[in-house]
Coordinates of C-alpha atoms and ligand atoms in Angstrom, one line a residue:
M1 CA -28.5 -24.8 1.8
K2 CA -30.8 -25.3 4.7
N3 CA -33.7 -23.3 3.7
K4 CA -36.6 -25.0 5.4
M5 CA -39.7 -24.8 3.0
L6 CA -43.2 -25.5 4.1
S7 CA -46.2 -26.2 1.4
L8 CA -49.4 -25.9 2.8
P9 CA -51.4 -26.7 0.0
L10 CA -55.1 -25.4 0.8
V11 CA -58.3 -26.6 0.5
A12 CA -60.9 -24.5 -1.1
I13 CA -63.9 -25.8 -0.1
S14 CA -65.9 -22.5 -1.3
L15 CA -64.7 -22.4 -4.5
F16 CA -67.8 -23.9 -5.8
S17 CA -70.3 -22.1 -4.0
C18 CA -69.8 -18.7 -5.0
S19 CA -71.0 -17.0 -8.2
Q20 CA -68.3 -14.0 -8.0
V21 CA -64.5 -15.0 -8.7
K22 CA -62.9 -14.6 -5.5
T23 CA -58.7 -15.3 -5.2
F24 CA -57.3 -17.0 -2.4
D25 CA -53.8 -18.6 -1.6
V26 CA -53.7 -22.1 -3.4
E27 CA -50.1 -22.4 -1.8
V28 CA -48.0 -20.8 0.9
K29 CA -44.5 -21.5 1.6
I30 CA -42.6 -19.6 4.1
V31 CA -38.6 -19.6 3.2
A32 CA -36.6 -19.3 6.2
A33 CA -33.9 -16.9 6.3
T34 CA -30.2 -17.7 6.0
C35 CA -27.0 -15.7 6.3
I36 CA -27.0 -15.1 2.6
S37 CA -30.8 -14.6 2.1
E38 CA -33.8 -13.0 3.5
G39 CA -36.7 -15.1 4.8
Y40 CA -40.1 -14.6 3.4
T41 CA -43.6 -16.1 2.8
E42 CA -44.4 -16.8 -0.6
H43 CA -48.2 -16.8 -1.9
I44 CA -49.5 -18.7 -4.9
R45 CA -52.6 -17.5 -5.9
N46 CA -55.6 -19.4 -7.5
D47 CA -55.5 -16.8 -10.4
G48 CA -51.9 -17.5 -11.2
Y49 CA -50.6 -14.6 -9.3
I50 CA -47.6 -15.0 -6.8
Y51 CA -46.5 -12.6 -4.4
R52 CA -44.2 -12.8 -1.3
D53 CA -44.3 -10.9 2.0
N54 CA -43.6 -11.3 5.8
F55 CA -39.7 -10.7 4.9
T56 CA -37.2 -11.5 7.9
P57 CA -33.7 -10.5 8.2
K58 CA -30.6 -12.7 7.2
T59 CA -29.2 -14.4 10.1
D60 CA -25.8 -14.1 11.1
H61 CA -23.0 -16.4 10.0
H62 CA -22.4 -19.5 11.5
Y63 CA -18.7 -19.7 12.0
S64 CA -16.4 -22.5 12.9
D65 CA -12.6 -22.0 13.7
F66 CA -9.9 -23.2 12.2
T67 CA -6.2 -22.7 11.7
I68 CA -3.6 -23.5 8.9
G69 CA -0.2 -25.1 10.4
G70 CA 2.5 -22.6 9.9
D71 CA 0.4 -19.8 9.9
D72 CA 1.2 -18.6 13.8
G73 CA -1.0 -15.8 15.1
V74 CA -4.0 -15.9 12.6
V75 CA -7.1 -17.6 13.4
Y76 CA -9.5 -18.4 10.5
H77 CA -13.2 -19.2 10.4
I78 CA -15.5 -20.4 8.0
C79 CA -19.3 -20.4 7.6
D80 CA -21.0 -23.9 7.9
V81 CA -24.2 -22.5 6.0
C82 CA -22.6 -20.1 3.0
G83 CA -18.6 -21.1 3.5
K84 CA -17.7 -17.1 3.8
L85 CA -14.1 -17.2 4.9
G86 CA -12.7 -14.9 7.3
Y87 CA -9.7 -14.4 9.7
D88 CA -8.5 -12.9 12.8
F89 CA -5.0 -11.8 13.6
V90 CA -4.4 -12.8 17.5
E91 CA -2.8 -10.1 18.7
Q92 CA -0.1 -10.7 21.2
E93 CA 1.7 -8.3 23.5
I94 CA 4.5 -6.7 21.6
S95 CA 8.2 -6.5 23.1
T96 CA 10.0 -3.4 22.5
E97 CA 13.1 -5.4 23.5
V98 CA 15.7 -5.4 20.9
V99 CA 19.0 -7.2 20.8
I100 CA 21.5 -5.3 18.3
D101 CA 23.8 -7.9 16.8
H102 CA 26.4 -5.6 15.0
M103 CA 27.5 -9.0 13.1
R104 CA 24.5 -9.5 11.4
E105 CA 24.3 -9.4 7.8
K106 CA 22.5 -6.3 6.6
P107 CA 19.3 -7.4 4.9
V108 CA 19.4 -5.9 1.1
F109 CA 16.7 -3.4 0.2
T110 CA 16.3 -4.5 -3.5
D111 CA 16.8 -8.1 -2.8
H112 CA 13.1 -9.2 -3.2
K113 CA 10.6 -9.0 -6.6
V114 CA 8.4 -7.0 -5.1
M115 CA 8.0 -5.3 -1.4
A116 CA 4.9 -4.7 0.6
V117 CA 6.3 -2.0 2.7
S118 CA 4.8 -0.7 6.1
M119 CA 4.8 2.9 6.7
I120 CA 6.2 3.8 9.8
I121 CA 5.3 7.4 11.3
E122 CA 5.7 7.5 15.1
N123 CA 7.7 10.1 17.4
N124 CA 9.5 7.6 19.5
P125 CA 11.4 4.4 19.1
D126 CA 8.9 2.3 21.1
D127 CA 6.2 3.1 19.1
A128 CA 7.9 2.7 16.1
I129 CA 9.3 -0.7 17.0
I130 CA 5.6 -1.7 18.0
K131 CA 4.6 -0.8 14.5
I132 CA 7.1 -2.7 12.7
R133 CA 6.8 -6.0 14.5
K134 CA 3.0 -5.9 14.2
S135 CA 3.1 -5.1 10.4
E136 CA 5.6 -7.8 10.1
A137 CA 3.5 -10.4 11.8
H138 CA 1.0 -9.2 9.6
G139 CA 2.8 -10.0 6.2
A140 CA 4.9 -6.5 5.6
T141 CA 8.2 -7.5 3.6
G142 CA 10.0 -3.9 4.8
F143 CA 9.6 -0.8 6.5
M144 CA 9.7 3.3 5.4
V145 CA 10.8 4.6 8.9
Y146 CA 10.3 8.5 8.9
I147 CA 13.2 9.5 10.9
S148 CA 12.0 13.0 10.8
A149 CA 8.8 12.1 12.7
L150 CA 11.1 10.9 15.9
D151 CA 11.3 13.7 18.4
P152 CA 14.9 15.2 18.0
I153 CA 16.0 13.7 21.4
Y154 CA 15.7 10.1 19.7
R155 CA 17.7 10.9 16.6
N156 CA 20.9 9.5 17.9
V157 CA 22.7 6.3 16.8
D158 CA 21.6 4.1 20.1
D159 CA 17.8 4.9 19.7
L160 CA 18.2 4.6 15.8
E161 CA 19.8 1.0 16.1
R162 CA 16.9 0.0 18.3
I163 CA 14.3 0.5 15.3
M164 CA 17.0 -0.7 12.7
Y165 CA 17.9 -4.0 14.6
C166 CA 14.4 -4.8 15.7
T167 CA 13.4 -6.6 12.6
N168 CA 15.7 -8.7 10.2
L169 CA 13.4 -7.5 7.2
P170 CA 15.2 -4.2 5.2
V171 CA 14.8 -0.5 6.9
L172 CA 14.7 2.2 4.8
A173 CA 15.0 5.8 6.3
I174 CA 13.2 9.0 5.2
A175 CA 14.1 12.3 6.5
Y176 CA 11.3 14.6 4.8
N177 CA 10.9 18.2 6.1
G178 CA 7.5 18.9 7.4
T179 CA 5.2 17.5 10.5
F180 CA 4.7 14.2 11.1
A181 CA 3.3 12.3 14.3
G182 CA 3.4 15.9 16.0
T183 CA 7.2 16.7 15.1
T184 CA 7.8 19.6 13.0
T185 CA 11.2 19.1 11.4
Q186 CA 12.9 21.9 9.1
L187 CA 16.3 20.5 8.2
S188 CA 18.7 22.0 5.6
P189 CA 20.2 19.9 3.1
E190 CA 23.4 19.1 4.8
E191 CA 21.6 18.1 8.2
T192 CA 18.9 15.8 6.2
A193 CA 21.8 14.2 4.5
N194 CA 23.5 13.8 7.7
L195 CA 20.7 12.3 9.5
L196 CA 20.2 9.5 6.6
K197 CA 23.8 8.9 7.1
L198 CA 23.5 8.1 10.8
S199 CA 20.5 6.0 10.2
V200 CA 22.7 3.9 7.8
Q201 CA 25.2 3.7 10.5
A202 CA 22.6 2.5 13.0
G203 CA 21.7 -0.2 10.7
A204 CA 18.9 1.0 8.2
C205 CA 19.6 -0.3 4.6
A206 CA 18.5 2.2 2.6
V207 CA 17.6 5.6 2.6
D208 CA 15.2 8.1 0.4
M209 CA 16.8 10.9 -1.2
P210 CA 14.8 13.7 -2.4
G211 CA 15.4 14.5 -5.7
Y212 CA 15.4 18.4 -4.8
L213 CA 18.0 17.7 -2.3
Y214 CA 20.8 20.5 -2.5
N215 CA 18.6 22.4 -4.5
N216 CA 15.9 24.9 -4.1
Y217 CA 12.6 23.4 -4.0
N218 CA 10.6 25.9 -5.8
S219 CA 13.1 26.9 -8.5
I220 CA 13.5 23.2 -9.9
P221 CA 11.1 23.5 -13.0
T222 CA 11.8 26.5 -14.2
E223 CA 15.6 26.1 -13.8
N224 CA 15.0 22.8 -15.4
K225 CA 13.8 24.4 -18.4
E226 CA 17.2 26.6 -19.0
L227 CA 19.4 23.5 -18.5
K228 CA 17.1 21.2 -20.8
A229 CA 19.4 22.0 -23.9
E230 CA 22.3 20.7 -22.4
Y231 CA 20.9 17.0 -21.8
V232 CA 19.2 17.0 -25.3
A233 CA 22.9 17.9 -27.1
D234 CA 23.9 14.9 -24.8
G235 CA 21.2 12.5 -26.2
I236 CA 19.7 12.3 -22.6
D237 CA 15.8 12.3 -23.1
V238 CA 14.5 14.9 -20.5
S239 CA 11.1 15.4 -21.6
F240 CA 9.7 15.2 -18.0
V241 CA 11.0 19.2 -18.0
D242 CA 7.9 19.9 -20.4
A243 CA 5.4 18.9 -18.1
N244 CA 6.8 21.0 -15.0
A245 CA 7.8 18.0 -13.2
K246 CA 8.9 18.9 -9.3
E247 CA 11.5 17.4 -7.9
I248 CA 13.9 16.2 -10.2
S249 CA 17.0 18.6 -10.7
L250 CA 18.9 19.0 -13.8
N251 CA 21.2 21.2 -11.9
K252 CA 25.1 19.4 -12.7
T253 CA 26.3 21.1 -9.1
V254 CA 23.4 19.7 -7.4
I255 CA 23.6 16.1 -9.2
A256 CA 27.6 16.7 -8.5
S257 CA 26.6 16.6 -4.5
Q258 CA 23.6 14.2 -4.9
R259 CA 26.4 11.8 -6.5
A260 CA 28.7 12.4 -3.9
F261 CA 26.0 11.6 -1.1
I262 CA 25.1 8.5 -2.8
E263 CA 28.6 7.5 -3.2
D264 CA 28.7 8.0 0.6
I265 CA 25.5 6.1 1.2
H266 CA 27.0 2.9 -0.7
Q267 CA 30.7 3.1 1.3
L268 CA 28.7 2.4 4.3
G269 CA 26.8 -0.4 2.6
A270 CA 23.6 0.8 2.2
E271 CA 21.2 1.7 -1.2
V272 CA 19.6 4.9 -2.1
L273 CA 15.8 5.3 -3.5
Y274 CA 15.8 8.7 -5.3
S275 CA 12.3 9.8 -4.9
A276 CA 10.4 12.5 -6.7
H277 CA 6.8 13.2 -6.2
V278 CA 6.5 15.4 -9.4
G279 CA 3.4 17.1 -8.7
V280 CA 2.0 16.8 -12.3
A281 CA 0.4 13.8 -14.6
L282 CA 3.2 12.6 -16.9
T283 CA 2.7 11.0 -20.0
T284 CA 4.4 7.2 -20.0
E285 CA 7.1 8.5 -22.2
Q286 CA 7.8 11.3 -19.8
T287 CA 7.6 8.9 -16.8
V288 CA 10.1 6.2 -18.5
A289 CA 12.3 9.3 -19.1
A290 CA 12.3 10.3 -15.7
A291 CA 13.0 6.9 -14.3
K292 CA 15.9 6.6 -16.6
F293 CA 17.2 10.0 -15.5
I294 CA 17.2 8.9 -12.0
E295 CA 19.0 5.5 -13.3
Y296 CA 21.7 7.9 -14.9
I297 CA 22.1 10.0 -11.5
G298 CA 23.2 6.5 -9.7
A299 CA 20.4 5.6 -7.5
D300 CA 19.3 2.0 -6.8
V301 CA 15.6 2.8 -7.1
A302 CA 13.7 5.4 -8.9
K303 CA 10.5 6.4 -7.2
L304 CA 8.3 8.4 -9.1
V305 CA 5.0 9.8 -7.5
L306 CA 2.7 10.9 -10.2
S307 CA -0.6 13.3 -10.1
G308 CA -3.6 12.6 -11.8
S309 CA -6.5 10.0 -10.5
S310 CA -8.5 9.5 -13.9
K311 CA -8.6 5.8 -15.4
D312 CA -6.7 7.1 -18.2
T313 CA -3.6 8.1 -16.1
V314 CA -3.9 4.5 -14.3
I315 CA -3.3 3.3 -18.2
D316 CA -0.5 5.5 -18.6
H317 CA 1.3 4.4 -15.0
L318 CA 0.6 0.5 -16.0
K319 CA 2.3 1.1 -19.5
S320 CA 5.2 2.7 -18.0
C321 CA 5.9 -0.2 -15.7
I322 CA 6.1 -2.3 -18.2
I323 CA 8.3 -0.5 -20.5
L324 CA 10.5 0.1 -17.2
E325 CA 10.7 -3.5 -16.3
Q326 CA 12.6 -4.3 -19.6
E327 CA 14.2 -1.4 -20.3
L328 CA 15.8 -0.1 -16.8
G329 CA 18.5 -1.4 -15.1
I330 CA 17.4 -0.6 -11.3
K331 CA 14.5 -1.4 -9.5
F332 CA 11.4 1.2 -9.9
S333 CA 8.5 2.6 -7.8
V334 CA 6.2 4.2 -10.1
H335 CA 2.4 4.9 -9.2
G336 CA 0.1 7.4 -9.0
Q337 CA -2.0 9.0 -6.2
S338 CA -5.0 7.4 -6.7
T339 CA -6.0 4.0 -4.9
L340 CA -6.6 1.9 -8.2
S341 CA -2.9 2.7 -9.3
R342 CA -1.1 2.2 -5.8
L343 CA -3.1 -1.3 -6.1
M344 CA -2.2 -2.1 -9.4
C345 CA 1.3 -0.8 -9.9
P346 CA 3.0 -3.4 -8.0
M347 CA 1.3 -6.1 -10.1
F348 CA 2.7 -4.5 -13.3
G349 CA 6.2 -4.4 -11.8
S350 CA 6.5 -1.6 -9.5
Y351 CA 8.9 -2.6 -6.6
I352 CA 7.4 -1.1 -3.7
A353 CA 3.7 -1.6 -2.5
F354 CA 3.4 1.4 -0.1
C355 CA 1.0 0.1 2.5
V356 CA -0.4 1.0 5.9
D357 CA -1.1 -1.4 8.7
E358 CA -3.3 0.3 10.8
Y359 CA -4.8 4.0 9.9
T360 CA -4.5 6.7 12.3
N361 CA -4.0 10.6 12.0
D362 CA -0.6 10.5 10.8
E363 CA -1.2 7.1 8.6
T364 CA -3.2 8.6 6.2
N365 CA -5.7 6.7 4.2
I366 CA -4.0 7.2 0.7
Q367 CA -1.8 4.1 1.3
I368 CA -3.2 0.8 0.6
D369 CA -4.3 -1.4 3.3
L370 CA -1.4 -4.0 4.1
A371 CA -3.6 -7.0 4.6
T372 CA -5.5 -6.2 1.0
M373 CA -2.2 -5.7 -0.8
V374 CA -0.5 -8.7 0.9
A375 CA -3.3 -10.9 -0.3
I376 CA -2.9 -9.6 -3.5
L377 CA 0.8 -9.9 -3.8
N378 CA 0.6 -13.4 -2.7
S379 CA -2.0 -14.2 -5.2
P380 CA -0.2 -15.8 -8.4
E381 CA -3.3 -15.0 -10.3
L382 CA -3.7 -11.4 -9.0
S383 CA -0.1 -10.3 -8.9
G384 CA 0.3 -11.1 -12.4
N385 CA 3.2 -13.1 -11.6
N386 CA 2.1 -16.7 -13.1
Ligands
ZN401 ZN1 -23.0 -18.0 6.3

């Protein structure tokens, strides 16, 4: 602490010459501002009263830079006064040149303990490559690339290979319908399946199979209610049907097509993440049942996005994660829509932490900031892994 303290005891000459009690300063302390506290003048009066005035604002921190061996591209700084730590990325120009090595060993999507995934939503390969390489430098351990955000002219093996081979970390391909990065995509189930297969042929190591693939999105909750009894008779818990969960189809013809698609992807040497944005809050029991149902379908990762953002729902999500870690034979990614749930579920066994490296209009702020998530996942104390 470098507070400069000035004590100025005042001589009270007039004290005895006056019959009336006058108040006056017997001591004045001038305390200088620092980077952690305001400055002020403290007056101690002859009647014991103490007050402060002449406040001055906090100063800037007084940083010294340093680097840590092996941590290329990051410059740390520490304040000499208060010890506040910070860091800056040294941004280098990122090359979009990609060497395509067809002999490389394909990264395995489910090979990690927990994966900080950077969402890549760009409409052309160069921007996607820059975003992937930048987030890799910032600590991402995997990528989810919206293939359906790419302008259709780039949906070919050559352009997709540049994206899939620009990193040696796992890339998962997503082909949702909708408008992403200015590209509007409306694919039939067969076109979706073909685009995902093409991505795998181009080097993607996993694909996102929406649970509604090969079915009518809107009729699933109603259809499931009619089909529930068959599953109950077989001893399969489908209690999520009672909550009107979306995107998980019980239709056996649909499931046969989904299993054939999963088989095709496995044949091509990649993995399948089954995704369901259920649109409702599920109890812990219903969430566990839904994840086990996805395992029964044959996917390699069960992804469930649950609704509800109260703290109670977060507790349900965390309980689900604890149970699934013990009872599920495949990886799972379970979280709610709230920041708290997205932040905490990866600490409780959820495989994927969905992150955004740089917020833009397309990469919405519902995802967790990559640097924050990486810091949490790397901390043995905060990760819950110690
Ligand atoms: Zn400071």
